[in-house]
Amino acid sequence: MRPEHPHVLITGASSGFGEATARVLAGQGCPLALGARRVDRVEALGAHLRALHGIPVFTGAVDTRDTASCTAFVDAAAASLGGLHVVVANAGLASGVHKVWEIPDEDLEAMLRTNVEGVVKTVRAALPHLRATGWGHVFFIGSTAGHSAYEGGGVYCASKHGVKALAHSLRLELCGEAIRVTSVDPGMAETEFALVRFRDAARAKALYEGLRPLRGEDVAECIRWCLSLPDHVNVDELIVKSTDQASHTMAKVHRGA
Ligand code: NDP
Ligand code: 8X3
């Protein structure tokens, strides 16, 4: 049975899509559990949302690459909120731009461990809680990079193709249970993503020069909408791009501004 205000757990809530989703769903009255490694940021966001909307917000440090950290965060969130209905497995990153034969182990492992293993660990820890409440929705945050590939993005694209496969498998595995599975797959969006990838503020800024990229709140709105649909409606995949980006890669980007 769908609750009036589903309890939503979001990983990677310290910036970008995760933070924006927290803000949008808080506005809908949803109790929230917010996690990231930069716990000071989620604590500040939690305090702000509690004061603004009068909703319960659990905050905690989580490193989604680590099984024990993930499980502890998810279990504590469920205990604090009195159950979980929705998980947004959003934490992820790109690390560098390397040809396949050039990538250092550090970047290779950062992307695969966060974007694939971390997502599995988050969803695996959350599912028993979704099943216990009897109504649920799992959101994966994929990417257009899961639908195509580009030079210098081999491992990131592989990780997001992996996310697409995880969403597909989970949907098959949960068929018949009251748990929906959606992958929201955005194109270029101006968050901290490019800063993390390039470790260079000027280069990150230049990526969006002259175009109007997606913003965190655009992706948050997609999540809110998928969640709002009637129980028998499952949005499997939602590919969402700026009107200035016509191809899944940067091959067709309009920089007219
Ligand atoms: P941001 O860099 O703004 O946010 C990434 C979030 O992930 C941060 O809150 C970060 O928190 C968290 N995170 C990273 N690693 C870990 C970890 N090991 N454990 C816990 N949290 C972690 O980028 P976006 O909001 O853009 O990215 C969110 C998701 O969207 C990612 O999966 C990304 O791949 C995907 N995406 C991004 C697009 C874009 O163009 N921006 C387009 C398509 C998809 P902290 O560092 O505090 O741990
Ligand atoms: C992020 C989109 O094009 O930078 O997932 O890979 S892109």
Short mmCIF file of N, CA, C and O in Angstrom, two decimals, residues 1-3 6-10 33 74-75 77-78 81-89 122-140 170 174 177-182 227:
data_model
loop_
_atom_site.label_atom_id
_atom_site.label_comp_id
_atom_site.label_asym_id
_atom_site.label_seq_id
_atom_site.Cartn_x
_atom_site.Cartn_y
_atom_site.Cartn_z
N MET A 1 0.86 -1.21 0.00
CA MET A 1 0.00 0.00 0.00
C MET A 1 0.89 1.25 0.00
O MET A 1 1.73 1.41 0.87
N ARG A 2 0.65 2.12 -0.98
CA ARG A 2 1.48 3.32 -1.09
C ARG A 2 1.17 4.29 0.07
O ARG A 2 0.00 4.66 0.29
N PRO A 3 2.20 4.71 0.79
CA PRO A 3 1.95 5.70 1.86
C PRO A 3 1.76 7.09 1.25
O PRO A 3 2.20 7.34 0.13
N PRO A 6 6.00 8.74 1.08
CA PRO A 6 7.00 7.67 1.13
C PRO A 6 8.30 8.13 1.79
O PRO A 6 8.70 9.29 1.67
N HIS A 7 8.94 7.20 2.49
CA HIS A 7 10.24 7.46 3.13
C HIS A 7 11.32 7.19 2.09
O HIS A 7 11.41 6.08 1.57
N VAL A 8 12.17 8.17 1.84
CA VAL A 8 13.11 8.11 0.71
C VAL A 8 14.56 8.17 1.19
O VAL A 8 14.94 9.12 1.89
N LEU A 9 15.34 7.18 0.80
CA LEU A 9 16.79 7.18 1.09
C LEU A 9 17.54 7.59 -0.17
O LEU A 9 17.30 7.02 -1.25
N ILE A 10 18.46 8.55 -0.02
CA ILE A 10 19.22 9.06 -1.17
C ILE A 10 20.70 8.99 -0.85
O ILE A 10 21.16 9.56 0.15
N ALA A 33 16.22 10.11 4.21
CA ALA A 33 17.51 9.66 4.76
C ALA A 33 18.57 10.05 3.74
O ALA A 33 18.51 9.63 2.58
N VAL A 74 22.08 2.28 5.81
CA VAL A 74 20.70 1.95 5.39
C VAL A 74 19.88 1.44 6.58
O VAL A 74 18.73 1.86 6.78
N ASP A 75 20.47 0.56 7.39
CA ASP A 75 19.73 0.02 8.54
C ASP A 75 19.40 1.12 9.55
O ASP A 75 18.28 1.16 10.10
N ALA A 77 19.06 4.27 8.89
CA ALA A 77 18.04 5.14 8.27
C ALA A 77 16.66 4.53 8.43
O ALA A 77 15.69 5.21 8.81
N ALA A 78 16.55 3.22 8.17
CA ALA A 78 15.24 2.55 8.27
C ALA A 78 14.74 2.58 9.71
O ALA A 78 13.55 2.82 9.97
N LEU A 81 13.63 6.28 10.55
CA LEU A 81 12.40 6.77 9.89
C LEU A 81 11.21 5.84 10.12
O LEU A 81 10.07 6.19 9.79
N GLY A 82 11.48 4.62 10.62
CA GLY A 82 10.38 3.66 10.77
C GLY A 82 10.06 3.00 9.45
O GLY A 82 8.89 2.86 9.08
N GLY A 83 11.10 2.61 8.72
CA GLY A 83 10.92 1.90 7.44
C GLY A 83 11.32 2.74 6.25
O GLY A 83 11.47 3.97 6.36
N LEU A 84 11.53 2.07 5.13
CA LEU A 84 11.93 2.74 3.88
C LEU A 84 11.03 2.27 2.74
O LEU A 84 10.68 1.09 2.68
N HIS A 85 10.70 3.20 1.85
CA HIS A 85 9.91 2.84 0.67
C HIS A 85 10.67 3.04 -0.63
O HIS A 85 10.44 2.34 -1.60
N VAL A 86 11.53 4.05 -0.65
CA VAL A 86 12.18 4.45 -1.90
C VAL A 86 13.67 4.56 -1.67
O VAL A 86 14.11 5.12 -0.66
N VAL A 87 14.45 4.01 -2.62
CA VAL A 87 15.90 4.22 -2.57
C VAL A 87 16.34 4.86 -3.88
O VAL A 87 15.92 4.42 -4.96
N VAL A 88 17.13 5.91 -3.76
CA VAL A 88 17.70 6.57 -4.94
C VAL A 88 19.21 6.31 -4.90
O VAL A 88 19.95 6.96 -4.14
N ALA A 89 19.65 5.32 -5.68
CA ALA A 89 21.07 4.92 -5.69
C ALA A 89 21.80 5.84 -6.66
O ALA A 89 22.05 5.51 -7.82
N THR A 122 24.15 -0.62 -2.15
CA THR A 122 23.06 0.23 -1.66
C THR A 122 21.71 -0.46 -1.83
O THR A 122 20.90 -0.56 -0.90
N VAL A 123 21.47 -0.95 -3.05
CA VAL A 123 20.17 -1.57 -3.35
C VAL A 123 20.01 -2.87 -2.55
O VAL A 123 18.94 -3.15 -1.99
N ARG A 124 21.08 -3.63 -2.46
CA ARG A 124 21.04 -4.90 -1.71
C ARG A 124 20.69 -4.66 -0.24
O ARG A 124 19.92 -5.40 0.37
N ALA A 125 21.26 -3.60 0.33
CA ALA A 125 20.99 -3.30 1.74
C ALA A 125 19.56 -2.76 1.92
O ALA A 125 18.93 -3.00 2.96
N ALA A 126 19.07 -2.03 0.92
CA ALA A 126 17.76 -1.36 1.08
C ALA A 126 16.57 -2.30 0.82
O ALA A 126 15.50 -2.12 1.41
N LEU A 127 16.76 -3.27 -0.06
CA LEU A 127 15.61 -4.08 -0.49
C LEU A 127 14.82 -4.76 0.63
O LEU A 127 13.58 -4.74 0.60
N PRO A 128 15.48 -5.35 1.63
CA PRO A 128 14.69 -5.96 2.70
C PRO A 128 13.76 -4.96 3.39
O PRO A 128 12.65 -5.31 3.79
N HIS A 129 14.21 -3.71 3.46
CA HIS A 129 13.38 -2.68 4.11
C HIS A 129 12.20 -2.30 3.21
O HIS A 129 11.10 -2.06 3.69
N LEU A 130 12.43 -2.24 1.90
CA LEU A 130 11.33 -1.94 0.97
C LEU A 130 10.30 -3.07 1.01
O LEU A 130 9.09 -2.84 1.03
N ARG A 131 10.81 -4.31 1.03
CA ARG A 131 9.90 -5.46 1.08
C ARG A 131 9.10 -5.45 2.38
O ARG A 131 7.90 -5.77 2.38
N ALA A 132 9.74 -5.06 3.47
CA ALA A 132 9.07 -5.07 4.78
C ALA A 132 7.91 -4.08 4.81
O ALA A 132 6.89 -4.33 5.45
N THR A 133 8.08 -2.93 4.12
CA THR A 133 6.98 -1.95 4.14
C THR A 133 5.92 -2.29 3.10
O THR A 133 4.81 -1.78 3.16
N GLY A 134 6.26 -3.14 2.15
CA GLY A 134 5.24 -3.67 1.23
C GLY A 134 4.96 -2.80 0.01
O GLY A 134 4.10 -3.14 -0.81
N TRP A 135 5.65 -1.70 -0.13
CA TRP A 135 5.50 -0.85 -1.31
C TRP A 135 6.83 -0.14 -1.54
O TRP A 135 7.38 0.45 -0.59
N GLY A 136 7.34 -0.20 -2.75
CA GLY A 136 8.65 0.40 -2.92
C GLY A 136 8.96 0.87 -4.33
O GLY A 136 8.24 0.54 -5.29
N HIS A 137 10.03 1.62 -4.42
CA HIS A 137 10.50 2.11 -5.72
C HIS A 137 12.02 2.26 -5.63
O HIS A 137 12.54 2.96 -4.75
N VAL A 138 12.71 1.58 -6.56
CA VAL A 138 14.18 1.68 -6.63
C VAL A 138 14.53 2.57 -7.82
O VAL A 138 14.12 2.28 -8.96
N PHE A 139 15.28 3.62 -7.55
CA PHE A 139 15.79 4.48 -8.64
C PHE A 139 17.28 4.26 -8.81
O PHE A 139 18.06 4.41 -7.85
N PHE A 140 17.66 3.92 -10.03
CA PHE A 140 19.06 3.93 -10.42
C PHE A 140 19.30 5.26 -11.14
O PHE A 140 18.42 5.75 -11.85
N LEU A 170 17.14 -6.35 -12.10
CA LEU A 170 16.34 -6.20 -10.88
C LEU A 170 14.85 -6.12 -11.22
O LEU A 170 14.01 -6.69 -10.51
N LEU A 174 12.13 -8.63 -9.66
CA LEU A 174 11.09 -8.15 -8.73
C LEU A 174 9.69 -8.19 -9.34
O LEU A 174 8.73 -7.78 -8.67
N GLU A 177 6.24 -8.26 -7.45
CA GLU A 177 6.28 -7.61 -6.13
C GLU A 177 5.91 -6.13 -6.32
O GLU A 177 6.07 -5.58 -7.40
N ALA A 178 5.47 -5.50 -5.25
CA ALA A 178 5.03 -4.10 -5.36
C ALA A 178 6.23 -3.15 -5.22
O ALA A 178 6.24 -2.23 -4.39
N ILE A 179 7.23 -3.40 -6.03
CA ILE A 179 8.43 -2.54 -6.00
C ILE A 179 8.78 -2.17 -7.44
O ILE A 179 9.09 -3.04 -8.26
N ARG A 180 8.71 -0.90 -7.75
CA ARG A 180 9.02 -0.44 -9.11
C ARG A 180 10.52 -0.20 -9.25
O ARG A 180 11.20 0.08 -8.26
N VAL A 181 10.99 -0.30 -10.47
CA VAL A 181 12.42 -0.11 -10.74
C VAL A 181 12.57 0.83 -11.94
O VAL A 181 12.12 0.52 -13.05
N THR A 182 13.22 1.96 -11.69
CA THR A 182 13.38 2.98 -12.73
C THR A 182 14.85 3.37 -12.84
O THR A 182 15.53 3.53 -11.82
N LEU A 227 7.85 8.86 -9.46
CA LEU A 227 7.33 8.42 -8.17
C LEU A 227 5.83 8.69 -8.05
O LEU A 227 5.09 7.92 -7.42
#
